mmCIF file of C-alpha atoms and ligand atoms in Angstrom:
data_model
loop_
_atom_site.group_PDB
_atom_site.id
_atom_site.type_symbol
_atom_site.label_atom_id
_atom_site.label_comp_id
_atom_site.label_asym_id
_atom_site.label_seq_id
_atom_site.Cartn_x
_atom_site.Cartn_y
_atom_site.Cartn_z
ATOM 1 C CA MET A 1 96.040 -138.607 -80.434
ATOM 2 C CA VAL A 2 96.012 -139.531 -76.933
ATOM 3 C CA TYR A 3 98.433 -142.274 -75.801
ATOM 4 C CA GLN A 4 96.765 -145.505 -74.479
ATOM 5 C CA ALA A 5 99.120 -147.614 -72.338
ATOM 6 C CA PRO A 6 99.239 -151.426 -73.056
ATOM 7 C CA LEU A 7 96.721 -153.572 -71.226
ATOM 8 C CA PRO A 8 97.820 -155.845 -68.393
ATOM 9 C CA PRO A 9 98.501 -159.221 -69.728
ATOM 10 C CA GLU A 10 95.260 -160.735 -68.113
ATOM 11 C CA TYR A 11 93.326 -158.835 -70.745
ATOM 12 C CA ALA A 12 95.813 -159.001 -73.583
ATOM 13 C CA GLU A 13 96.059 -162.702 -73.816
ATOM 14 C CA ARG A 14 92.288 -163.823 -73.248
ATOM 15 C CA SER A 15 90.074 -165.436 -75.699
ATOM 16 C CA ASP A 16 86.926 -163.745 -77.089
ATOM 17 C CA GLU A 17 84.762 -166.245 -75.524
ATOM 18 C CA GLU A 18 86.367 -165.606 -72.052
ATOM 19 C CA LEU A 19 86.342 -161.711 -72.414
ATOM 20 C CA THR A 20 82.605 -161.949 -73.521
ATOM 21 C CA ALA A 21 81.638 -163.874 -70.404
ATOM 22 C CA ARG A 22 83.733 -161.370 -67.994
ATOM 23 C CA ILE A 23 82.039 -158.293 -69.731
ATOM 24 C CA ALA A 24 78.620 -159.781 -69.300
ATOM 25 C CA ALA A 25 79.445 -160.522 -65.502
ATOM 26 C CA ALA A 26 80.926 -157.013 -64.789
ATOM 27 C CA ARG A 27 78.032 -155.546 -66.618
ATOM 28 C CA GLN A 28 75.653 -157.168 -64.317
ATOM 29 C CA ARG A 29 77.465 -156.310 -61.278
ATOM 30 C CA LEU A 30 77.219 -152.638 -62.321
ATOM 31 C CA GLY A 31 73.326 -152.815 -63.160
ATOM 32 C CA PRO A 32 71.491 -149.512 -63.975
ATOM 33 C CA ARG A 33 74.633 -147.471 -62.881
ATOM 34 C CA LEU A 34 76.091 -148.246 -66.276
ATOM 35 C CA VAL A 35 75.054 -147.360 -69.903
ATOM 36 C CA ILE A 36 77.131 -148.511 -72.918
ATOM 37 C CA LEU A 37 76.633 -146.411 -76.076
ATOM 38 C CA GLY A 38 77.691 -147.781 -79.473
ATOM 39 C CA HIS A 39 78.471 -145.940 -82.727
ATOM 40 C CA HIS A 40 77.418 -147.808 -85.798
ATOM 41 C CA TYR A 41 80.967 -148.231 -87.060
ATOM 42 C CA GLN A 42 81.969 -150.292 -84.088
ATOM 43 C CA ARG A 43 82.842 -153.987 -84.464
ATOM 44 C CA ASP A 44 79.992 -156.612 -84.177
ATOM 45 C CA GLU A 45 81.295 -158.184 -80.994
ATOM 46 C CA VAL A 46 81.467 -154.717 -79.236
ATOM 47 C CA ILE A 47 78.317 -153.318 -80.602
ATOM 48 C CA ALA A 48 76.379 -156.676 -79.041
ATOM 49 C CA PHE A 49 76.995 -155.092 -75.567
ATOM 50 C CA ALA A 50 75.467 -151.700 -76.401
ATOM 51 C CA ASP A 51 72.367 -150.581 -74.623
ATOM 52 C CA PHE A 52 71.900 -147.965 -77.462
ATOM 53 C CA THR A 53 73.272 -147.647 -80.847
ATOM 54 C CA GLY A 54 73.050 -144.664 -82.966
ATOM 55 C CA ASP A 55 74.778 -141.806 -85.239
ATOM 56 C CA SER A 56 76.438 -139.027 -83.476
ATOM 57 C CA LEU A 57 73.445 -136.902 -83.079
ATOM 58 C CA LYS A 58 71.253 -139.675 -81.744
ATOM 59 C CA LEU A 59 74.108 -140.871 -79.251
ATOM 60 C CA SER A 60 74.577 -137.368 -77.968
ATOM 61 C CA GLN A 61 70.897 -137.002 -77.322
ATOM 62 C CA ILE A 62 70.679 -140.430 -75.646
ATOM 63 C CA ALA A 63 73.732 -139.589 -73.371
ATOM 64 C CA ALA A 64 72.051 -136.466 -72.231
ATOM 65 C CA GLU A 65 68.905 -138.449 -71.209
ATOM 66 C CA GLN A 66 70.751 -141.152 -69.042
ATOM 67 C CA THR A 67 70.574 -139.186 -65.990
ATOM 68 C CA GLN A 68 70.241 -142.349 -63.851
ATOM 69 C CA ALA A 69 73.422 -143.766 -64.860
ATOM 70 C CA ASP A 70 76.816 -143.027 -62.976
ATOM 71 C CA TYR A 71 78.998 -144.364 -65.813
ATOM 72 C CA ILE A 72 78.579 -143.779 -69.620
ATOM 73 C CA VAL A 73 81.015 -146.069 -71.516
ATOM 74 C CA PHE A 74 81.122 -144.773 -75.107
ATOM 75 C CA CYS A 75 82.169 -147.226 -77.690
ATOM 76 C CA GLY A 76 83.112 -144.737 -80.266
ATOM 77 C CA VAL A 77 85.692 -141.898 -80.672
ATOM 78 C CA HIS A 78 87.122 -139.230 -78.652
ATOM 79 C CA PHE A 79 84.999 -136.389 -79.823
ATOM 80 C CA MET A 80 81.841 -138.350 -79.194
ATOM 81 C CA ALA A 81 82.954 -139.170 -75.468
ATOM 82 C CA GLU A 82 83.855 -135.429 -75.032
ATOM 83 C CA THR A 83 80.427 -134.531 -76.505
ATOM 84 C CA ALA A 84 78.694 -136.974 -73.983
ATOM 85 C CA ASP A 85 80.719 -135.389 -71.030
ATOM 86 C CA ILE A 86 79.567 -132.026 -72.296
ATOM 87 C CA LEU A 87 76.009 -132.967 -72.054
ATOM 88 C CA THR A 88 75.596 -135.082 -69.002
ATOM 89 C CA GLY A 89 75.385 -134.057 -65.337
ATOM 90 C CA PRO A 90 78.315 -133.157 -63.104
ATOM 91 C CA ARG A 91 78.010 -136.567 -61.124
ATOM 92 C CA GLN A 92 78.250 -138.779 -64.111
ATOM 93 C CA GLN A 93 81.603 -140.036 -65.629
ATOM 94 C CA VAL A 94 82.087 -140.879 -69.269
ATOM 95 C CA ILE A 95 84.728 -143.552 -70.308
ATOM 96 C CA LEU A 96 86.223 -144.120 -73.666
ATOM 97 C CA PRO A 97 87.691 -147.794 -73.541
ATOM 98 C CA ASP A 98 90.589 -146.954 -75.598
ATOM 99 C CA LEU A 99 92.086 -143.405 -75.341
ATOM 100 C CA SER A 100 93.948 -143.673 -78.607
ATOM 101 C CA ALA A 101 90.436 -144.046 -80.555
ATOM 102 C CA GLY A 102 90.654 -140.434 -82.023
ATOM 103 C CA CYS A 103 89.066 -139.156 -85.217
ATOM 104 C CA SER A 104 91.509 -138.260 -88.058
ATOM 105 C CA MET A 105 89.292 -135.472 -89.401
ATOM 106 C CA ALA A 106 88.860 -133.955 -85.835
ATOM 107 C CA ASP A 107 92.589 -133.729 -85.749
ATOM 108 C CA LEU A 108 92.778 -131.592 -88.670
ATOM 109 C CA ALA A 109 91.430 -128.405 -86.844
ATOM 110 C CA ASP A 110 93.177 -127.342 -83.729
ATOM 111 C CA ILE A 111 92.200 -124.264 -81.749
ATOM 112 C CA ASP A 112 95.297 -122.280 -82.450
ATOM 113 C CA GLN A 113 94.613 -122.551 -86.177
ATOM 114 C CA LEU A 114 91.019 -121.742 -85.734
ATOM 115 C CA GLU A 115 91.764 -118.389 -83.669
ATOM 116 C CA GLU A 116 94.212 -117.246 -86.392
ATOM 117 C CA ALA A 117 91.732 -118.055 -89.220
ATOM 118 C CA TRP A 118 89.204 -116.098 -87.319
ATOM 119 C CA ARG A 119 91.465 -113.086 -87.187
ATOM 120 C CA ILE A 120 91.827 -113.373 -91.081
ATOM 121 C CA LEU A 121 88.306 -113.787 -91.695
ATOM 122 C CA GLU A 122 87.144 -110.737 -89.500
ATOM 123 C CA GLU A 123 89.619 -108.680 -91.258
ATOM 124 C CA HIS A 124 88.593 -109.635 -94.863
ATOM 125 C CA ALA A 125 85.293 -111.211 -94.924
ATOM 126 C CA GLY A 126 83.303 -107.975 -95.053
ATOM 127 C CA ALA A 127 80.116 -109.280 -93.256
ATOM 128 C CA PRO A 128 79.271 -111.120 -90.061
ATOM 129 C CA ILE A 129 80.538 -114.623 -89.986
ATOM 130 C CA THR A 130 78.865 -117.728 -88.210
ATOM 131 C CA PRO A 131 81.179 -120.600 -87.235
ATOM 132 C CA ILE A 132 79.608 -123.996 -87.645
ATOM 133 C CA THR A 133 81.488 -126.846 -86.487
ATOM 134 C CA TYR A 134 80.692 -130.714 -87.371
ATOM 135 C CA VAL A 135 80.510 -132.595 -84.024
ATOM 136 C CA ASN A 136 83.819 -134.313 -85.215
ATOM 137 C CA SER A 137 85.965 -131.716 -83.685
ATOM 138 C CA THR A 138 87.513 -130.906 -80.364
ATOM 139 C CA ALA A 139 85.697 -129.576 -77.300
ATOM 140 C CA ALA A 140 87.901 -126.552 -77.674
ATOM 141 C CA ILE A 141 86.631 -125.988 -81.137
ATOM 142 C CA LYS A 142 83.063 -126.305 -80.071
ATOM 143 C CA ALA A 143 83.623 -123.981 -77.201
ATOM 144 C CA PHE A 144 85.186 -121.280 -79.337
ATOM 145 C CA VAL A 145 82.181 -121.630 -81.820
ATOM 146 C CA GLY A 146 79.660 -121.403 -78.920
ATOM 147 C CA ARG A 147 81.454 -118.398 -77.693
ATOM 148 C CA HIS A 148 81.358 -116.696 -81.226
ATOM 149 C CA ASP A 149 77.453 -117.159 -81.634
ATOM 150 C CA GLY A 150 77.782 -120.318 -83.837
ATOM 151 C CA ALA A 151 76.518 -123.862 -83.359
ATOM 152 C CA CYS A 152 77.536 -127.489 -83.855
ATOM 153 C CA CYS A 153 75.922 -129.817 -86.459
ATOM 154 C CA THR A 154 75.995 -133.568 -87.366
ATOM 155 C CA SER A 155 75.444 -135.317 -90.577
ATOM 156 C CA SER A 156 71.773 -135.697 -89.730
ATOM 157 C CA ASN A 157 71.044 -131.879 -89.107
ATOM 158 C CA ALA A 158 73.654 -130.071 -91.047
ATOM 159 C CA LYS A 159 71.034 -128.746 -93.514
ATOM 160 C CA MET A 160 68.980 -127.179 -90.922
ATOM 161 C CA VAL A 161 72.008 -125.804 -88.991
ATOM 162 C CA LEU A 162 73.425 -124.044 -92.017
ATOM 163 C CA GLU A 163 70.238 -122.837 -93.147
ATOM 164 C CA TRP A 164 69.930 -121.010 -89.809
ATOM 165 C CA ALA A 165 73.553 -119.814 -89.887
ATOM 166 C CA LEU A 166 73.127 -118.165 -93.397
ATOM 167 C CA ARG A 167 70.093 -116.221 -92.171
ATOM 168 C CA GLY A 168 69.538 -113.058 -94.255
ATOM 169 C CA ALA A 169 71.514 -114.543 -97.205
ATOM 170 C CA GLU A 170 69.805 -116.216 -100.209
ATOM 171 C CA PRO A 171 71.318 -117.843 -103.227
ATOM 172 C CA GLY A 172 70.885 -115.576 -106.097
ATOM 173 C CA GLY A 173 70.022 -112.669 -103.754
ATOM 174 C CA ASP A 174 71.642 -109.531 -102.692
ATOM 175 C CA PRO A 175 75.429 -110.586 -102.476
ATOM 176 C CA HIS A 176 76.032 -108.056 -99.612
ATOM 177 C CA ALA A 177 73.100 -109.201 -97.307
ATOM 178 C CA GLY A 178 73.105 -111.706 -94.535
ATOM 179 C CA ASN A 179 75.584 -113.769 -92.692
ATOM 180 C CA LYS A 180 78.670 -115.716 -94.030
ATOM 181 C CA VAL A 181 79.574 -119.166 -92.716
ATOM 182 C CA LEU A 182 82.972 -120.848 -91.769
ATOM 183 C CA PHE A 183 82.249 -124.311 -91.674
ATOM 184 C CA LEU A 184 84.693 -126.745 -90.208
ATOM 185 C CA PRO A 185 86.497 -129.196 -90.051
ATOM 186 C CA ASP A 186 84.814 -131.325 -93.080
ATOM 187 C CA GLN A 187 84.813 -129.513 -96.298
ATOM 188 C CA HIS A 188 82.949 -132.204 -97.900
ATOM 189 C CA LEU A 189 79.924 -132.086 -95.451
ATOM 190 C CA GLY A 190 80.030 -128.264 -95.627
ATOM 191 C CA ARG A 191 80.169 -128.275 -99.584
ATOM 192 C CA ASN A 192 77.578 -130.885 -99.872
ATOM 193 C CA THR A 193 75.293 -129.444 -97.582
ATOM 194 C CA ALA A 194 75.504 -125.633 -98.788
ATOM 195 C CA TYR A 195 74.999 -127.189 -102.456
ATOM 196 C CA ALA A 196 71.846 -128.839 -101.406
ATOM 197 C CA LEU A 197 70.707 -125.575 -100.008
ATOM 198 C CA GLY A 198 71.089 -123.940 -103.415
ATOM 199 C CA TRP A 199 74.315 -122.430 -103.016
ATOM 200 C CA PRO A 200 76.578 -122.693 -106.158
ATOM 201 C CA LEU A 201 80.018 -124.140 -105.966
ATOM 202 C CA ASP A 202 81.527 -120.593 -106.903
ATOM 203 C CA SER A 203 80.026 -118.982 -103.687
ATOM 204 C CA MET A 204 82.387 -121.321 -101.483
ATOM 205 C CA VAL A 205 86.146 -121.223 -100.954
ATOM 206 C CA VAL A 206 88.398 -123.587 -99.070
ATOM 207 C CA TYR A 207 90.483 -122.152 -96.200
ATOM 208 C CA ASP A 208 93.564 -124.149 -95.732
ATOM 209 C CA PRO A 209 95.190 -123.758 -92.085
ATOM 210 C CA ASN A 210 98.542 -124.871 -93.200
ATOM 211 C CA VAL A 211 98.966 -122.012 -95.773
ATOM 212 C CA VAL A 212 99.690 -118.480 -95.144
ATOM 213 C CA ASN A 213 96.143 -116.586 -95.015
ATOM 214 C CA GLY A 214 94.487 -119.988 -95.651
ATOM 215 C CA GLY A 215 95.964 -119.779 -99.203
ATOM 216 C CA LEU A 216 93.044 -117.044 -100.126
ATOM 217 C CA LEU A 217 93.164 -113.622 -101.158
ATOM 218 C CA PRO A 218 91.157 -110.963 -99.253
ATOM 219 C CA GLU A 219 89.034 -110.474 -102.494
ATOM 220 C CA GLU A 220 88.237 -114.316 -102.615
ATOM 221 C CA LEU A 221 87.141 -114.170 -98.885
ATOM 222 C CA ARG A 222 85.065 -111.080 -99.611
ATOM 223 C CA ALA A 223 83.350 -112.669 -102.427
ATOM 224 C CA ALA A 224 82.693 -116.089 -100.744
ATOM 225 C CA ARG A 225 79.312 -116.933 -98.861
ATOM 226 C CA VAL A 226 80.612 -120.056 -97.249
ATOM 227 C CA ILE A 227 84.169 -120.730 -96.088
ATOM 228 C CA LEU A 228 85.010 -124.235 -95.890
ATOM 229 C CA TRP A 229 87.909 -125.560 -93.646
ATOM 230 C CA ALA A 230 90.270 -127.824 -95.648
ATOM 231 C CA GLY A 231 89.405 -130.993 -93.527
ATOM 232 C CA HIS A 232 88.210 -134.396 -94.780
ATOM 233 C CA CYS A 233 87.632 -138.007 -93.552
ATOM 234 C CA ALA A 234 90.405 -140.366 -94.646
ATOM 235 C CA VAL A 235 87.867 -143.206 -94.817
ATOM 236 C CA HIS A 236 85.066 -141.340 -96.936
ATOM 237 C CA GLN A 237 87.665 -139.987 -99.245
ATOM 238 C CA LEU A 238 88.033 -143.626 -100.528
ATOM 239 C CA PHE A 239 84.819 -143.633 -102.335
ATOM 240 C CA LYS A 240 85.215 -142.451 -106.031
ATOM 241 C CA ILE A 241 82.886 -141.799 -109.127
ATOM 242 C CA GLU A 242 84.905 -144.596 -110.849
ATOM 243 C CA GLN A 243 83.226 -147.208 -108.437
ATOM 244 C CA ILE A 244 79.818 -145.894 -109.269
ATOM 245 C CA LYS A 245 80.158 -145.982 -113.030
ATOM 246 C CA PRO A 246 80.553 -149.940 -113.455
ATOM 247 C CA LEU A 247 77.587 -150.495 -111.212
ATOM 248 C CA ARG A 248 75.338 -148.019 -113.461
ATOM 249 C CA ALA A 249 76.778 -149.752 -116.496
ATOM 250 C CA SER A 250 76.004 -153.395 -115.186
ATOM 251 C CA GLY A 251 72.393 -153.175 -116.108
ATOM 252 C CA GLU A 252 71.691 -154.251 -112.395
ATOM 253 C CA PRO A 253 69.302 -152.009 -110.330
ATOM 254 C CA TRP A 254 71.901 -150.668 -107.938
ATOM 255 C CA ASN A 255 70.944 -147.910 -105.376
ATOM 256 C CA VAL A 256 73.920 -145.991 -104.234
ATOM 257 C CA ILE A 257 73.761 -144.594 -100.700
ATOM 258 C CA VAL A 258 76.591 -142.592 -99.278
ATOM 259 C CA HIS A 259 77.586 -140.509 -96.345
ATOM 260 C CA PRO A 260 77.799 -136.891 -96.564
ATOM 261 C CA GLU A 261 81.546 -136.905 -95.741
ATOM 262 C CA CYS A 262 82.260 -138.241 -99.250
ATOM 263 C CA THR A 263 83.216 -135.886 -101.913
ATOM 264 C CA TRP A 264 80.878 -133.563 -103.785
ATOM 265 C CA GLU A 265 81.258 -135.532 -106.990
ATOM 266 C CA VAL A 266 80.331 -138.880 -105.323
ATOM 267 C CA CYS A 267 77.453 -137.329 -103.623
ATOM 268 C CA GLN A 268 76.252 -135.868 -106.872
ATOM 269 C CA GLN A 269 76.227 -139.361 -108.492
ATOM 270 C CA ALA A 270 74.553 -141.352 -105.510
ATOM 271 C CA ASP A 271 70.964 -141.688 -105.364
ATOM 272 C CA TYR A 272 70.723 -141.025 -101.545
ATOM 273 C CA VAL A 273 73.013 -139.311 -99.165
ATOM 274 C CA GLY A 274 72.656 -139.223 -95.313
ATOM 275 C CA SER A 275 73.980 -139.916 -91.835
ATOM 276 C CA THR A 276 74.637 -143.622 -90.786
ATOM 277 C CA GLU A 277 71.423 -143.598 -89.088
ATOM 278 C CA TYR A 278 69.658 -142.573 -92.334
ATOM 279 C CA ILE A 279 71.650 -145.204 -94.241
ATOM 280 C CA ILE A 280 70.290 -147.914 -91.941
ATOM 281 C CA LYS A 281 66.881 -146.802 -91.917
ATOM 282 C CA THR A 282 66.805 -146.497 -95.790
ATOM 283 C CA VAL A 283 68.218 -149.898 -96.687
ATOM 284 C CA ARG A 284 66.022 -151.491 -93.711
ATOM 285 C CA GLU A 285 62.890 -150.100 -95.233
ATOM 286 C CA ALA A 286 63.883 -151.129 -98.701
ATOM 287 C CA PRO A 287 62.156 -153.960 -100.285
ATOM 288 C CA PRO A 288 63.618 -157.686 -100.417
ATOM 289 C CA GLY A 289 65.682 -158.143 -103.574
ATOM 290 C CA SER A 290 66.645 -154.479 -103.799
ATOM 291 C CA TYR A 291 70.273 -153.753 -104.610
ATOM 292 C CA TRP A 292 72.532 -151.574 -102.390
ATOM 293 C CA ALA A 293 76.180 -150.076 -102.848
ATOM 294 C CA ILE A 294 76.920 -148.337 -99.628
ATOM 295 C CA GLY A 295 79.468 -145.555 -99.246
ATOM 296 C CA THR A 296 80.406 -145.543 -95.655
ATOM 297 C CA GLU A 297 82.594 -147.549 -93.204
ATOM 298 C CA VAL A 298 82.665 -151.234 -93.750
ATOM 299 C CA HIS A 299 81.709 -152.542 -90.163
ATOM 300 C CA LEU A 300 78.175 -150.903 -90.771
ATOM 301 C CA VAL A 301 77.933 -152.348 -94.288
ATOM 302 C CA GLY A 302 78.985 -155.842 -93.049
ATOM 303 C CA ARG A 303 76.295 -155.732 -90.278
ATOM 304 C CA LEU A 304 73.536 -154.647 -92.779
ATOM 305 C CA MET A 305 74.641 -157.621 -95.023
ATOM 306 C CA LYS A 306 74.206 -159.850 -92.121
ATOM 307 C CA MET A 307 70.798 -158.300 -90.836
ATOM 308 C CA LEU A 308 69.368 -158.197 -94.209
ATOM 309 C CA PRO A 309 70.420 -161.193 -96.195
ATOM 310 C CA ASP A 310 67.292 -160.925 -98.532
ATOM 311 C CA ARG A 311 68.752 -157.728 -100.107
ATOM 312 C CA ARG A 312 71.823 -157.477 -102.250
ATOM 313 C CA ILE A 313 74.369 -155.265 -100.197
ATOM 314 C CA ARG A 314 77.915 -154.502 -100.888
ATOM 315 C CA SER A 315 80.311 -151.818 -100.000
ATOM 316 C CA LEU A 316 80.887 -149.229 -102.736
ATOM 317 C CA ALA A 317 84.610 -149.656 -102.348
ATOM 318 C CA GLY A 318 85.695 -152.473 -100.391
ATOM 319 C CA PRO A 319 87.242 -153.704 -97.083
ATOM 320 C CA GLN A 320 89.814 -150.909 -96.926
ATOM 321 C CA CYS A 321 87.123 -148.434 -95.966
ATOM 322 C CA SER A 322 87.464 -149.076 -92.310
ATOM 323 C CA CYS A 323 87.872 -146.564 -89.487
ATOM 324 C CA ALA A 324 91.088 -147.573 -87.906
ATOM 325 C CA THR A 325 90.294 -145.560 -84.711
ATOM 326 C CA MET A 326 86.609 -146.854 -84.228
ATOM 327 C CA TYR A 327 88.372 -150.414 -84.600
ATOM 328 C CA ARG A 328 90.602 -149.765 -81.652
ATOM 329 C CA ILE A 329 87.538 -150.363 -79.182
ATOM 330 C CA ASP A 330 87.657 -154.164 -78.849
ATOM 331 C CA LEU A 331 86.495 -156.826 -76.169
ATOM 332 C CA LYS A 332 89.858 -156.491 -74.285
ATOM 333 C CA HIS A 333 89.564 -152.742 -73.729
ATOM 334 C CA LEU A 334 85.815 -153.046 -73.013
ATOM 335 C CA CYS A 335 86.405 -155.663 -70.372
ATOM 336 C CA TRP A 336 89.217 -153.884 -68.736
ATOM 337 C CA VAL A 337 87.155 -150.688 -68.208
ATOM 338 C CA LEU A 338 84.061 -152.598 -66.966
ATOM 339 C CA GLU A 339 85.928 -154.863 -64.516
ATOM 340 C CA ASN A 340 87.728 -151.697 -63.031
ATOM 341 C CA LEU A 341 84.357 -149.957 -62.819
ATOM 342 C CA ALA A 342 82.921 -152.938 -61.088
ATOM 343 C CA ALA A 343 85.810 -152.740 -58.640
ATOM 344 C CA GLY A 344 85.212 -149.106 -58.052
ATOM 345 C CA GLU A 345 88.018 -147.769 -60.020
ATOM 346 C CA VAL A 346 87.299 -145.363 -63.081
ATOM 347 C CA VAL A 347 89.874 -145.818 -65.821
ATOM 348 C CA ASN A 348 89.949 -143.764 -69.160
ATOM 349 C CA GLN A 349 87.504 -140.959 -67.975
ATOM 350 C CA ILE A 350 86.981 -138.062 -70.592
ATOM 351 C CA ALA A 351 86.502 -135.170 -68.751
ATOM 352 C CA VAL A 352 86.335 -131.670 -70.357
ATOM 353 C CA ASP A 353 87.476 -128.575 -68.162
ATOM 354 C CA GLU A 354 84.548 -126.421 -66.978
ATOM 355 C CA GLU A 355 85.092 -123.341 -69.066
ATOM 356 C CA THR A 356 85.310 -125.390 -72.182
ATOM 357 C CA LYS A 357 82.336 -127.351 -71.299
ATOM 358 C CA ARG A 358 80.178 -124.306 -70.636
ATOM 359 C CA TRP A 359 80.796 -122.795 -74.176
ATOM 360 C CA SER A 360 80.685 -126.022 -75.913
ATOM 361 C CA ARG A 361 77.487 -126.878 -74.407
ATOM 362 C CA VAL A 362 76.044 -123.479 -75.771
ATOM 363 C CA ALA A 363 77.153 -124.614 -79.339
ATOM 364 C CA LEU A 364 75.517 -128.149 -78.891
ATOM 365 C CA GLU A 365 72.514 -126.683 -77.182
ATOM 366 C CA ARG A 366 71.930 -124.273 -79.963
ATOM 367 C CA MET A 367 71.908 -127.023 -82.375
ATOM 368 C CA LEU A 368 69.714 -129.273 -80.272
ATOM 369 C CA ALA A 369 67.417 -126.384 -79.849
ATOM 370 C CA LEU A 370 66.837 -125.816 -83.605
ATOM 371 C CA ARG A 371 64.596 -128.982 -84.337
ATOM 372 C CA PRO A 372 64.275 -132.512 -83.153
ATOM 373 C CA ALA A 373 66.733 -135.107 -84.859
ATOM 374 C CA GLN A 374 65.513 -136.184 -88.142
ATOM 375 C CA PRO A 375 67.808 -138.298 -90.273
ATOM 376 C CA VAL A 376 67.248 -136.373 -93.566
ATOM 377 C CA SER A 377 69.031 -136.894 -96.905
ATOM 378 C CA ALA A 378 71.644 -134.074 -97.506
ATOM 379 C CA LYS A 379 70.786 -134.371 -101.329
HETATM 380 P P1 13P B 401 77.380 -140.146 -88.181
HETATM 381 O O1 13P B 401 76.892 -139.097 -87.096
HETATM 382 O O2 13P B 401 76.516 -140.192 -89.458
HETATM 383 O O3 13P B 401 77.125 -141.514 -87.540
HETATM 384 O O4 13P B 401 78.699 -139.956 -88.681
HETATM 385 C C1 13P B 401 79.800 -139.836 -87.731
HETATM 386 C C2 13P B 401 81.121 -140.144 -88.282
HETATM 387 O O5 13P B 401 82.280 -140.027 -87.891
HETATM 388 C C3 13P B 401 81.024 -140.540 -89.800
HETATM 389 O O6 13P B 401 82.292 -140.785 -90.305
HETATM 390 FE FE1 SF4 B 402 86.330 -139.679 -87.897
HETATM 391 FE FE2 SF4 B 402 86.382 -140.701 -90.418
HETATM 392 FE FE3 SF4 B 402 86.575 -142.285 -88.465
HETATM 393 FE FE4 SF4 B 402 84.192 -140.902 -88.722
HETATM 394 S S1 SF4 B 402 84.969 -142.351 -90.238
HETATM 395 S S2 SF4 B 402 85.388 -141.271 -86.731
HETATM 396 S S3 SF4 B 402 84.952 -138.936 -89.567
HETATM 397 S S4 SF4 B 402 87.909 -140.656 -89.224
#
């Protein structure tokens, strides 16, 4: 995690009302030179300032389209700001209001571990391997993947990207034909997506970077089709099948909708599985009076409850399902970066070095070239 120095007292000690007014004034001064992007997990008071909101895929595409803007302030987490920097032009600067807004899942895969894993897999897998990285990963991991003929994916397009990566291989087909996949860092998104494509659970193994040889025997690697990195999201791990059972037993018509970072067991019990954008679209388009238990970050669930009071909406688990790092972006930090920008000072710039940028862009562009965004269910 990157260190964020404490803010000067003139920000730390101000009320929300004052900060809101100052943010609005700084934003006006910056005009079209500024674009604010907001991920769906942001606090309400921050998302209120976003010019665009979205899931990871939508926001990375929007960032790439903002060619008129000098500054892109990303209200989200570190890997999202890096992705925006990779996809925007050399003149543009991307700013993350709080540098310590990382992603605990992205932190579970570092480049040295991946290089070591690759060496082991190349030695034992017995077939070409395509690396696929979820965008929730560092730019260095994305660059490795780009350099090794792989691609990025998001929760909106993982099915399509995995299908492409497993080209030549078919569930139930010749076990020696086609490519294998190393999917990182989220084992759950990888497992849920491969299973939805027809691959049985016994065609997948979990590679643990903290154990010698990933904790796998050479014959297990040879037999596997999909090698899943032992990463996960701490927030989405909190959703359990025990929370679904009472809803089913209640006699009430609950629909259960979850993010594909939830475990395979939870996704199997859910009625719908998809990205944050998919969840919003599905609940919004549902009829008034319908019942929704949602398995994703609680700020998004809370916003849907306010936006759609005529539906019965609840979190599948409860208020503990909050992403602590997304929550670090607050009005104080937003005000601080915007007032500095308005005064001609760039603070908290996220700048990926040129070589890493070049290859991570290859991985991202391979993903974007496959097909346009469509928030499909991973089920
Ligand atoms: P989405 O791309 O679905 O918004 O997910 C990003 C994320 O970090 C979920 O935890
Ligand atoms: Fe990362 Fe999980 Fe937070 Fe998403 S919810 S940003 S995966 S820690």
